[in-house]
CSV table of C-alpha atoms and ligand atoms in Angstrom, one decimal:
chain,number,residue,atom,x,y,z
A,1,UNK,CA,-0.9,19.0,22.0
A,2,UNK,CA,-2.1,19.0,25.7
A,3,UNK,CA,-5.4,17.6,26.0
A,4,UNK,CA,-7.9,16.2,28.5
A,5,UNK,CA,-10.1,13.5,27.2
A,6,UNK,CA,-13.5,13.4,28.9
A,7,UNK,CA,-16.2,10.8,28.5
A,8,UNK,CA,-18.1,8.0,30.3
A,9,UNK,CA,-16.3,4.5,30.6
A,10,UNK,CA,-16.4,2.9,27.1
A,11,UNK,CA,-16.6,6.3,25.2
A,12,UNK,CA,-13.3,5.5,23.5
A,13,UNK,CA,-10.9,7.7,25.4
A,14,UNK,CA,-8.2,5.2,25.2
A,15,UNK,CA,-8.6,4.4,21.6
A,16,UNK,CA,-8.7,8.1,20.7
A,17,UNK,CA,-5.7,8.8,22.9
A,18,UNK,CA,-3.7,6.0,21.2
A,19,UNK,CA,-4.6,7.5,17.7
A,20,UNK,CA,-3.6,11.0,18.8
A,21,UNK,CA,-0.1,9.9,20.1
A,22,UNK,CA,0.7,8.8,16.6
A,23,UNK,CA,0.2,12.4,15.2
A,24,UNK,CA,2.7,14.4,17.2
A,25,UNK,CA,4.5,12.4,19.8
A,26,UNK,CA,2.3,13.5,22.6
A,27,UNK,CA,2.1,10.8,25.4
A,28,UNK,CA,-1.0,9.0,26.5
A,29,UNK,CA,-1.4,9.1,30.4
A,30,UNK,CA,-4.1,6.8,31.6
A,31,UNK,CA,-4.5,6.7,35.3
A,32,UNK,CA,-6.5,3.5,35.0
A,33,UNK,CA,-3.5,1.9,33.3
A,34,UNK,CA,-1.1,3.3,35.9
A,35,UNK,CA,-3.3,2.0,38.8
A,36,UNK,CA,-3.8,-1.4,37.1
A,37,UNK,CA,0.1,-1.6,36.8
A,38,UNK,CA,0.5,-0.8,40.4
A,39,UNK,CA,-2.1,-3.4,41.5
A,40,UNK,CA,-0.4,-6.1,39.4
A,41,UNK,CA,3.1,-5.1,40.8
A,42,UNK,CA,1.8,-5.3,44.3
A,43,UNK,CA,3.2,-1.8,45.2
A,44,UNK,CA,1.8,0.2,48.1
A,45,UNK,CA,-0.2,2.3,45.7
A,46,UNK,CA,-1.7,-0.7,44.2
A,47,UNK,CA,-2.8,-2.1,47.5
A,48,UNK,CA,-4.4,1.1,48.4
A,49,UNK,CA,-6.3,1.3,45.1
A,50,UNK,CA,-7.3,-2.3,44.6
A,51,UNK,CA,-10.5,-2.5,46.5
A,52,UNK,CA,-11.9,0.8,45.1
A,53,UNK,CA,-11.2,-0.3,41.6
A,54,UNK,CA,-12.8,-3.8,41.9
A,55,UNK,CA,-15.9,-2.2,43.3
A,56,UNK,CA,-16.1,0.3,40.5
A,57,UNK,CA,-15.6,3.2,42.9
A,58,UNK,CA,-13.2,6.0,42.3
A,59,UNK,CA,-9.8,5.9,44.0
A,60,UNK,CA,-9.3,8.8,46.5
A,61,UNK,CA,-8.3,12.1,44.9
A,62,UNK,CA,-5.1,12.5,47.0
A,63,UNK,CA,-3.7,9.2,45.7
A,64,UNK,CA,-4.5,10.2,42.1
A,65,UNK,CA,-3.0,13.6,42.5
A,66,UNK,CA,0.1,12.0,44.0
A,67,UNK,CA,0.6,10.0,40.9
A,68,UNK,CA,-0.1,12.9,38.4
A,69,UNK,CA,2.1,15.4,40.2
A,70,UNK,CA,5.1,13.2,39.4
A,71,UNK,CA,3.9,11.9,36.0
A,72,UNK,CA,3.3,15.3,34.5
A,73,UNK,CA,6.7,16.5,35.3
A,74,UNK,CA,8.4,13.6,33.5
A,75,UNK,CA,10.5,14.6,30.5
A,76,UNK,CA,8.2,12.9,27.9
A,77,UNK,CA,5.4,15.3,28.7
A,78,UNK,CA,7.1,18.3,27.4
A,79,UNK,CA,6.0,17.2,23.8
A,80,UNK,CA,2.4,17.1,24.8
A,81,UNK,CA,0.1,14.7,26.6
A,82,UNK,CA,-3.4,13.2,26.5
A,83,UNK,CA,-5.0,12.8,29.8
A,84,UNK,CA,-7.2,9.7,29.6
A,85,UNK,CA,-9.3,9.1,32.7
A,86,UNK,CA,-8.1,12.0,34.6
A,87,UNK,CA,-9.4,14.3,36.0
A,88,UNK,CA,-12.5,12.3,37.2
A,89,UNK,CA,-13.9,14.7,39.8
A,90,UNK,CA,-14.1,18.5,40.3
A,91,UNK,CA,-11.5,18.5,43.1
A,92,UNK,CA,-9.1,16.7,40.7
A,93,UNK,CA,-9.8,19.3,38.0
A,94,UNK,CA,-9.0,22.1,40.5
A,95,UNK,CA,-5.9,20.4,41.7
A,96,UNK,CA,-4.9,19.9,38.2
A,97,UNK,CA,-5.4,23.6,37.2
A,98,UNK,CA,-3.3,24.6,40.3
A,99,UNK,CA,-0.6,22.0,39.4
A,100,UNK,CA,-0.4,23.1,35.7
A,101,UNK,CA,-0.1,26.8,36.7
A,102,UNK,CA,2.7,25.9,39.1
A,103,UNK,CA,4.6,24.0,36.5
A,104,UNK,CA,3.8,26.6,33.7
A,105,UNK,CA,1.9,24.2,31.4
A,106,UNK,CA,-1.1,25.4,29.4
A,107,UNK,CA,-3.8,23.0,28.2
A,108,UNK,CA,-5.2,23.4,24.7
A,109,UNK,CA,-8.7,21.9,25.6
A,110,UNK,CA,-10.8,19.3,27.3
A,111,UNK,CA,-12.6,17.1,24.7
A,112,UNK,CA,-15.8,15.6,25.8
A,113,UNK,CA,-16.5,12.3,23.9
A,114,UNK,CA,-20.3,11.9,23.8
A,115,UNK,CA,-21.7,8.5,23.2
A,116,UNK,CA,-25.3,7.3,23.9
A,117,UNK,CA,-25.7,5.1,27.0
A,118,UNK,CA,-26.8,1.9,25.1
A,119,UNK,CA,-23.8,2.1,22.9
A,120,UNK,CA,-21.7,2.5,26.0
A,121,UNK,CA,-23.3,-0.6,27.8
A,122,UNK,CA,-22.9,-2.6,24.7
A,123,UNK,CA,-19.1,-1.7,24.2
A,124,UNK,CA,-18.2,-2.3,27.7
A,125,UNK,CA,-19.7,-5.8,28.1
A,126,UNK,CA,-18.0,-6.8,24.9
A,127,UNK,CA,-14.6,-5.4,25.6
A,128,UNK,CA,-11.6,-7.7,26.2
A,129,UNK,CA,-8.2,-6.6,27.3
A,130,UNK,CA,-4.8,-8.3,26.7
A,131,UNK,CA,-3.7,-9.7,30.1
A,132,UNK,CA,0.0,-8.9,29.4
A,133,UNK,CA,0.5,-5.6,31.4
A,134,UNK,CA,3.1,-4.5,28.8
A,135,UNK,CA,0.7,-4.9,25.9
A,136,UNK,CA,-2.8,-4.2,27.2
A,137,UNK,CA,-4.2,-4.3,23.7
A,138,UNK,CA,-7.9,-3.7,23.6
A,139,UNK,CA,-10.4,-5.8,21.6
A,140,UNK,CA,-14.1,-6.1,21.2
A,141,UNK,CA,-15.8,-9.6,20.7
A,142,UNK,CA,-18.2,-8.0,18.1
A,143,UNK,CA,-16.4,-5.0,16.4
A,144,UNK,CA,-12.7,-6.0,16.7
A,145,UNK,CA,-12.3,-9.6,17.7
A,146,UNK,CA,-8.9,-11.3,18.0
A,147,UNK,CA,-8.0,-13.6,15.1
A,148,UNK,CA,-8.0,-16.5,17.5
A,149,UNK,CA,-10.6,-16.4,20.1
A,150,UNK,CA,-9.2,-15.4,23.5
A,151,UNK,CA,-5.6,-14.9,22.3
A,152,UNK,CA,-4.1,-11.4,21.8
A,153,UNK,CA,-3.0,-10.8,18.2
A,154,UNK,CA,-0.1,-8.8,19.0
A,155,UNK,CA,1.7,-10.9,21.8
A,156,UNK,CA,-0.2,-14.2,22.1
A,157,UNK,CA,-1.2,-13.7,25.8
A,158,UNK,CA,-4.8,-14.6,26.8
A,159,UNK,CA,-7.3,-11.8,26.6
A,160,UNK,CA,-9.5,-11.3,29.6
A,161,UNK,CA,-12.6,-9.4,30.7
A,162,UNK,CA,-11.5,-6.9,33.3
A,163,UNK,CA,-12.9,-7.5,36.8
A,164,UNK,CA,-14.6,-4.2,36.7
A,165,UNK,CA,-16.4,-5.0,33.5
A,166,UNK,CA,-19.1,-7.4,34.8
A,167,UNK,CA,-22.6,-6.0,34.3
A,168,UNK,CA,-22.9,-5.1,38.0
A,169,UNK,CA,-19.5,-3.3,38.1
A,170,UNK,CA,-20.3,-1.4,34.9
A,171,UNK,CA,-23.7,-0.2,36.1
A,172,UNK,CA,-21.9,1.0,39.2
A,173,UNK,CA,-19.1,2.8,37.2
A,174,UNK,CA,-21.7,4.5,35.0
A,175,UNK,CA,-23.6,5.8,38.2
A,176,UNK,CA,-20.2,7.0,39.6
A,177,UNK,CA,-19.4,8.7,36.3
A,178,UNK,CA,-22.8,10.6,36.2
A,179,UNK,CA,-22.5,11.7,39.8
A,180,UNK,CA,-18.7,12.6,40.0
A,181,UNK,CA,-17.3,13.0,36.5
A,182,UNK,CA,-20.1,14.3,34.2
A,183,UNK,CA,-20.1,17.6,36.0
A,184,UNK,CA,-16.5,18.2,34.5
A,185,UNK,CA,-18.0,19.3,31.2
A,186,UNK,CA,-19.7,22.2,32.9
A,187,UNK,CA,-16.5,23.0,34.7
A,188,UNK,CA,-14.3,23.1,31.4
A,189,UNK,CA,-17.1,25.0,29.7
A,190,UNK,CA,-16.7,27.7,32.2
A,191,UNK,CA,-12.9,27.6,31.8
A,192,UNK,CA,-13.4,28.3,28.1
A,193,UNK,CA,-11.7,25.0,27.3
A,194,UNK,CA,-14.6,22.5,26.4
A,195,UNK,CA,-14.8,20.9,22.9
A,196,UNK,CA,-17.8,18.3,22.7
A,197,UNK,CA,-17.9,15.8,20.0
A,198,UNK,CA,-20.1,12.9,19.0
A,199,UNK,CA,-17.9,9.9,19.7
A,200,UNK,CA,-19.8,7.1,18.0
A,201,UNK,CA,-16.8,6.9,15.6
A,202,UNK,CA,-13.2,7.3,17.0
A,203,UNK,CA,-11.9,8.3,13.5
A,204,UNK,CA,-14.4,11.2,13.3
A,205,UNK,CA,-13.3,12.3,16.8
A,206,UNK,CA,-9.6,12.4,15.9
A,207,UNK,CA,-10.4,14.4,12.7
A,208,UNK,CA,-12.5,16.9,14.6
A,209,UNK,CA,-9.7,17.4,17.2
A,210,UNK,CA,-7.0,17.8,14.4
A,211,UNK,CA,-9.3,20.4,12.7
A,212,UNK,CA,-9.8,22.3,15.8
A,213,UNK,CA,-6.0,22.4,16.7
A,214,UNK,CA,-5.4,23.5,13.1
A,215,UNK,CA,-3.3,20.7,11.7
B,1,LIG,P1,-12.8,3.4,32.6
B,1,LIG,O1,-12.9,2.2,31.5
B,1,LIG,O2,-13.8,3.2,33.5
B,1,LIG,O3,-12.6,4.7,32.0
B,1,LIG,P2,-10.1,3.3,33.8
B,1,LIG,O4,-9.3,2.4,33.2
B,1,LIG,O5,-10.0,4.8,33.3
B,1,LIG,O6,-11.5,2.8,33.4
B,1,LIG,O7,-10.1,3.3,35.4
B,1,LIG,C1,-10.4,2.0,36.1
B,1,LIG,C2,-10.6,2.3,37.5
B,1,LIG,O8,-9.5,3.1,38.0
B,1,LIG,C3,-11.7,3.3,37.7
B,1,LIG,O9,-13.0,2.6,37.9
B,1,LIG,C4,-11.3,3.8,39.1
B,1,LIG,O10,-11.5,3.0,40.3
B,1,LIG,C5,-9.8,4.0,39.0
B,1,LIG,N1,-9.4,5.3,38.4
B,1,LIG,C6,-8.9,5.6,37.2
B,1,LIG,N2,-8.5,6.9,37.1
B,1,LIG,C7,-9.1,7.6,38.2
B,1,LIG,C8,-9.1,8.9,38.6
B,1,LIG,N3,-8.7,9.9,37.9
B,1,LIG,N4,-9.7,9.2,39.8
B,1,LIG,C9,-10.2,8.2,40.6
B,1,LIG,N5,-10.1,6.8,40.2
B,1,LIG,C10,-9.7,6.5,39.1
B,2,LIG,ZN1,-1.1,-8.6,24.1
């Protein structure tokens, strides 16, 4: 399957993407994870992206397109991909359309994960992420806590609250989302590719996608 996952921060794009990779070997491509990896590794890309990310602002489109141009042409994408956190702006969506046409790849659909704002706020402030960049397991202090507080179940590293998950950075990310990313649902509707789902439950989202794709 070749899907775009759309939705506000905290809508569950990462969780749904992980569940979908287990179905047919499609790879999850998260621009957020790629950028955080670059920041941690101290690469040129990381240096350029870091300040935007910590403020909760979007990283400039040309940096993102540079990443995706390479990533989508790697061999593992042939089986399929789940784009998680990309595209985030109309110019990125237009550039993606041009890129996919150029490399001869056809998208199945863009799935919009719809979640009420109060649920989003609650999920984001209670989210904890494993600090080990090879693991990045995601927990939630209320709905899926670690067995030992503050320690990743999978690898034993400390879990942390991301720097962009303070209440202020979150409000700013949601504003940015409403202004820059929410218009993408209209864009993909016009393209005839949009599927909207109520995403309060990630299991229900995965079931609805499977049904729509006919497997
Ligand atoms: P979220 O939980 O907000 O969906 P992500 O992990 O997808 O977070 O992204 C974290 C940060 O990385 C964003 O706030 C933004 O600064 C940057 N980022 C990720 N993907 C993109 C993108 N496609 N375009 C611009 N900036 C991006
Ligand atoms: Zn871990």
